[in-house]
Short mmCIF file of C-alpha atoms and ligand atoms in Angstrom, two decimals:
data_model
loop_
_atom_site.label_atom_id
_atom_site.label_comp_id
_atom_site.label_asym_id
_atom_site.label_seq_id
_atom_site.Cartn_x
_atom_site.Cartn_y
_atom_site.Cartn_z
CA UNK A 19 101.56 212.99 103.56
CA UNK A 20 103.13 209.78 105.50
CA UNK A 21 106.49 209.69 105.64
CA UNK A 22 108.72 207.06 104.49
CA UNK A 23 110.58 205.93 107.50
CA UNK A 24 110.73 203.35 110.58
CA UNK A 25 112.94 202.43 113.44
CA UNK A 26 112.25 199.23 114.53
CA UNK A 27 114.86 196.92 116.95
CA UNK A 28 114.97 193.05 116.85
CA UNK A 29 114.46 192.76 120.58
CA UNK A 30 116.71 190.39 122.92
CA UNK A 31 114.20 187.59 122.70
CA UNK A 32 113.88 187.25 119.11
CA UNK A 33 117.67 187.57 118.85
CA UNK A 34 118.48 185.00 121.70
CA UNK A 35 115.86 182.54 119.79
CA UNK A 36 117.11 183.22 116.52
CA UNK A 37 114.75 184.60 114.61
CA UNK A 38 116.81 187.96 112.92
CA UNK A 39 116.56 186.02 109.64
CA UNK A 40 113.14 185.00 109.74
CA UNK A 41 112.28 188.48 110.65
CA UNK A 42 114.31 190.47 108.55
CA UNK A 43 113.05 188.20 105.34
CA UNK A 44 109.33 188.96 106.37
CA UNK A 45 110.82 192.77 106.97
CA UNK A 46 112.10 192.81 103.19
CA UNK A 47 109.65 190.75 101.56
CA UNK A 48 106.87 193.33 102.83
CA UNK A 49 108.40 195.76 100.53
CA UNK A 50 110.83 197.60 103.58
CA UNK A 51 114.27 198.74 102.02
CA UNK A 52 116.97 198.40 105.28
CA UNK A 53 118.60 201.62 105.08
CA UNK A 54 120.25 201.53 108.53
CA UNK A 55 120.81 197.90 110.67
CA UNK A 56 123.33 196.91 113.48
CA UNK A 57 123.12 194.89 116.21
CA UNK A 58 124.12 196.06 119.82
CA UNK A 59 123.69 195.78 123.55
CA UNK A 60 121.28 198.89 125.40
CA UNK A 61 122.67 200.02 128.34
CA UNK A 62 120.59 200.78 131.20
CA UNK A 63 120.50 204.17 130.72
CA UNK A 64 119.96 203.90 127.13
CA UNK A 65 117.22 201.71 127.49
CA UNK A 66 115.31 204.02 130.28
CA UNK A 67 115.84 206.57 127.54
CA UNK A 68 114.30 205.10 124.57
CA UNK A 69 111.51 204.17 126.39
CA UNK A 70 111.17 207.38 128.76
CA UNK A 71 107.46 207.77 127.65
CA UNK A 72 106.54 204.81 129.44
CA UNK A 73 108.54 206.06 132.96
CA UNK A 74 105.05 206.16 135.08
CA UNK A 75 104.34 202.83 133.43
CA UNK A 76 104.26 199.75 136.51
CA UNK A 77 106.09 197.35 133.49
CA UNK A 78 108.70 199.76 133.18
CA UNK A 79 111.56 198.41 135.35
CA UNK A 80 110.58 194.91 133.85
CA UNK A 81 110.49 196.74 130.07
CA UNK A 82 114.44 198.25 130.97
CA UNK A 83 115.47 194.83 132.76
CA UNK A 84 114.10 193.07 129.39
CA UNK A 85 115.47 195.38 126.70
CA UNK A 86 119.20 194.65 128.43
CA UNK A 87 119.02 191.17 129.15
CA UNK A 88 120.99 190.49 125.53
CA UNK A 89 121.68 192.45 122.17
CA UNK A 90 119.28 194.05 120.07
CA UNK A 91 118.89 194.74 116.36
CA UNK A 92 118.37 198.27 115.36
CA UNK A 93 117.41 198.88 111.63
CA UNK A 94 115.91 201.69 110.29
CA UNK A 95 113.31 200.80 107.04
CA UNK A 96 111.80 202.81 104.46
CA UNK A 97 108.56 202.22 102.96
CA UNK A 98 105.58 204.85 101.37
CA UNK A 99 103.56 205.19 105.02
CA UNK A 100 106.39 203.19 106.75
CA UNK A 101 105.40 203.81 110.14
CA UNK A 102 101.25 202.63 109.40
CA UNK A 103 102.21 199.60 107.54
CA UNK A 104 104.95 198.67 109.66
CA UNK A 105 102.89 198.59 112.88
CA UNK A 106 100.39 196.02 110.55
CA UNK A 107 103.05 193.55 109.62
CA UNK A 108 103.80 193.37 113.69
CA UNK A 109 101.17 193.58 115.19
CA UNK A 110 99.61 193.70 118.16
CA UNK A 111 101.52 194.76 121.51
CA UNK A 112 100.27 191.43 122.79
CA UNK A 113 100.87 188.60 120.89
CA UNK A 114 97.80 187.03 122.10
CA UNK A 115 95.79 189.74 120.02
CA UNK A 116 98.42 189.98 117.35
CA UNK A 117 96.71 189.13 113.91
CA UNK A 118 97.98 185.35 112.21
CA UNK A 119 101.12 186.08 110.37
CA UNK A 120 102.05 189.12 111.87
CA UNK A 121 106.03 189.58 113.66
CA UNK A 122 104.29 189.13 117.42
CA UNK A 123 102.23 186.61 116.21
CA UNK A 124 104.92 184.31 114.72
CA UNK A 125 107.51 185.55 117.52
CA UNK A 126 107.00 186.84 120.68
CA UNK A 127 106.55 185.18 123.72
CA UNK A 128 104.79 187.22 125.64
CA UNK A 129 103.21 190.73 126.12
CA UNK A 130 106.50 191.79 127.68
CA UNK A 131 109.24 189.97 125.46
CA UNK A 132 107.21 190.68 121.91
CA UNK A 133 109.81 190.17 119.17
CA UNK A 134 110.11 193.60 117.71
CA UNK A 135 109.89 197.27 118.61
CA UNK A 136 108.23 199.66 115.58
CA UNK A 137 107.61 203.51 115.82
CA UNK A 138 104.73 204.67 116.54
CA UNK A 139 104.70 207.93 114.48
CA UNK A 140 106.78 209.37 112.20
CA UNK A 141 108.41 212.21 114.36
CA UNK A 142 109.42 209.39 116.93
CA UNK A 143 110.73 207.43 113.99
CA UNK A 144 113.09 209.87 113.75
CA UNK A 145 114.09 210.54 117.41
CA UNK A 146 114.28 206.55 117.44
CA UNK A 147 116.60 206.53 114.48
CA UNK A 148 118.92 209.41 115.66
CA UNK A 149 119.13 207.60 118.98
CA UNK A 150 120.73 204.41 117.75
CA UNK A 151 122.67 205.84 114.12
CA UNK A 152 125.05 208.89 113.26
CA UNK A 153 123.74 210.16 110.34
CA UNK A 154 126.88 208.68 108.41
CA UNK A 155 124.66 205.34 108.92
CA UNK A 156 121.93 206.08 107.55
CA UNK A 157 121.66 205.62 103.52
P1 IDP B 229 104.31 198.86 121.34
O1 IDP B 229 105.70 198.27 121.41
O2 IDP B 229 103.34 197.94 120.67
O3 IDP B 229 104.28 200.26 120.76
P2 IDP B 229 103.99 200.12 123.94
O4 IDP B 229 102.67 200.33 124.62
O5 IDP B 229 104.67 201.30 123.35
O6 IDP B 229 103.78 198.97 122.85
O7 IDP B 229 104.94 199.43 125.01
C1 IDP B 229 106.34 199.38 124.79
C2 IDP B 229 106.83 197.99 125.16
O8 IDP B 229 106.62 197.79 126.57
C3 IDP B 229 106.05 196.83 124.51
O9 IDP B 229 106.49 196.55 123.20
C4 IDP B 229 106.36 195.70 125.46
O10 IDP B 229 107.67 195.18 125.28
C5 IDP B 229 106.30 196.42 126.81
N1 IDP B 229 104.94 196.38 127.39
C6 IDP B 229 103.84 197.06 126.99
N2 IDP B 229 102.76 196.78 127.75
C7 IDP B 229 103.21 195.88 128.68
C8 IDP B 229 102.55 195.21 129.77
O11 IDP B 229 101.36 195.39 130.05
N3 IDP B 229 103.34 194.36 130.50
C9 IDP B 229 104.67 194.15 130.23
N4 IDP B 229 105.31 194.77 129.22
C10 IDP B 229 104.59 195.62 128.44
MG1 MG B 230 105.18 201.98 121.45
#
């Protein structure tokens, strides 16, 4: 079975352009409960951890220089098959291919600087979620 849970982050973009409402009403009227949300500043290291995965990646000193250029909101969601459905209401990495309606679609500005981060399975949902909230956060 799916599990339940997201991590997604408002990224600095979408916060400097002032979209958290727009994005957290299309986040709750999808049917997401917020069960964890704050908004705060990646360091460096931080960032280069979250995204270690991508370390061999040639975007990923522009990815790290992005993700600390401003704050971020972090928000963990819960849904039946969270992590699936969540991925569909954002969309597409690039928001040239990003489906009408979608987060990236409405949002981002660019392959790079694309509105929202979402997990993209459920055990990284949960390293995601650990990474940014002490369990005492999460309800
Ligand atoms: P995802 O966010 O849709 O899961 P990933 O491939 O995991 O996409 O990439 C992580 C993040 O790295 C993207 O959301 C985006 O901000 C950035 N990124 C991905 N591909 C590129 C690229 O080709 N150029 C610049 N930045 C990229
Ligand atoms: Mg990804």
């Amino acid at each position: 079975m799916n599990g339940t849970r997201t991590f997604t982050m408002i990224k600095p973009d979408a916060v400097e352009g002032g979209h958290i409402g727009a994005i957290l009403e299309s986040i709750n009227s999808n049917n997401f409960r917020i069960v964890a949300m704050k908004m705060s500043a990646l360091s460096k290291v931080e960032a280069e951890t979250f995204y270690a995965v991508h370390r061999e990646r040639p975007f990923f000193a522009d990815l790290v220089e992005y993700m600390t250029s401003g704050p971020i909101v972090a928000a963990v969601l819960e849904k039946d098959n969270a992590v699936e459905d969540f991925r569909t209401l954002i969309g597409a990495t690039n928001p040239a291919d990003a489906a009408e309606g979608t987060i990236r679609a409405r949002f981002a500005t660019s392959i790079a600087a694309n509105a929202v981060h979402g997990s993209d399975s459920d055990e990284n949902a949960a390293i995601e979620a650990a990474f940014h909230f002490a369990g005492r956060e999460i309800f």
